[in-house]
C-alpha cells in the first residue's frame, strides 16, 4: 500500500506534507509533489498537514482520482526529493480558495 498525492496539489505545492514525512518519500517537479510508493511506510502523518486535502491512502482514493496512484509511482522515483518546507507556488492561496478550502 502507499499514500498518493492527487490533483489538488497541482498549482499549490504548499509542502507542509514534507515536514512530517519520516522517510523523505516526497519528490517534486515545478507543479506538484508525488509520493514514491517504494519508500512510503504508510504512516499517514502527511494527510492532515495538506491544506487542500490532496493526499489519500491508496485504498481510499475517490474513483475520479484513482489514476494518480500510477502517476505518483511513475514520476516520483525520477524526481528530486523534497524534504524541506518551502514557499507555495504563486497563486496557491487563490487556488486553495477556488478548491473550497
Ligand atoms: Fe511519508 Fe507517511 Fe505520508 Fe507515506 S504516509 S508519504 S511515509 S508521511
Ligand atoms: Fe501538495 Fe498539499 Fe503537500 S498542496 S505539497 S500535498 S501539503
CSV table of C-alpha atoms in Angstrom, one decimal, residues 12-21 24 26 33 49-52 81-89 92-93 96:
chain,number,residue,atom,x,y,z
A,12,UNK,CA,-0.5,24.8,-4.8
A,13,UNK,CA,2.6,22.8,-3.6
A,14,UNK,CA,2.2,24.0,-0.1
A,15,UNK,CA,4.9,21.5,1.1
A,16,UNK,CA,3.5,21.2,4.7
A,17,UNK,CA,3.4,17.5,4.0
A,18,UNK,CA,7.2,17.0,3.6
A,19,UNK,CA,8.0,18.4,7.0
A,20,UNK,CA,6.3,15.4,8.8
A,21,UNK,CA,7.4,12.5,6.5
A,24,UNK,CA,11.6,11.6,2.8
A,26,UNK,CA,8.1,13.1,-1.4
A,33,UNK,CA,4.7,16.6,-5.4
A,49,UNK,CA,-1.0,18.5,7.0
A,50,UNK,CA,-2.2,19.3,3.5
A,51,UNK,CA,-4.3,22.5,3.4
A,52,UNK,CA,-6.1,21.3,0.2
A,81,UNK,CA,13.5,14.5,-3.1
A,82,UNK,CA,11.7,17.4,-1.4
A,83,UNK,CA,12.1,17.3,2.3
A,84,UNK,CA,12.2,20.9,3.3
A,85,UNK,CA,9.1,23.1,3.5
A,86,UNK,CA,9.3,25.9,1.0
A,87,UNK,CA,7.1,28.7,-0.4
A,88,UNK,CA,3.9,27.6,-2.0
A,89,UNK,CA,3.5,28.3,-5.7
A,92,UNK,CA,-1.6,28.8,-4.4
A,93,UNK,CA,-3.8,30.8,-2.0
A,96,UNK,CA,-6.9,26.9,-2.4
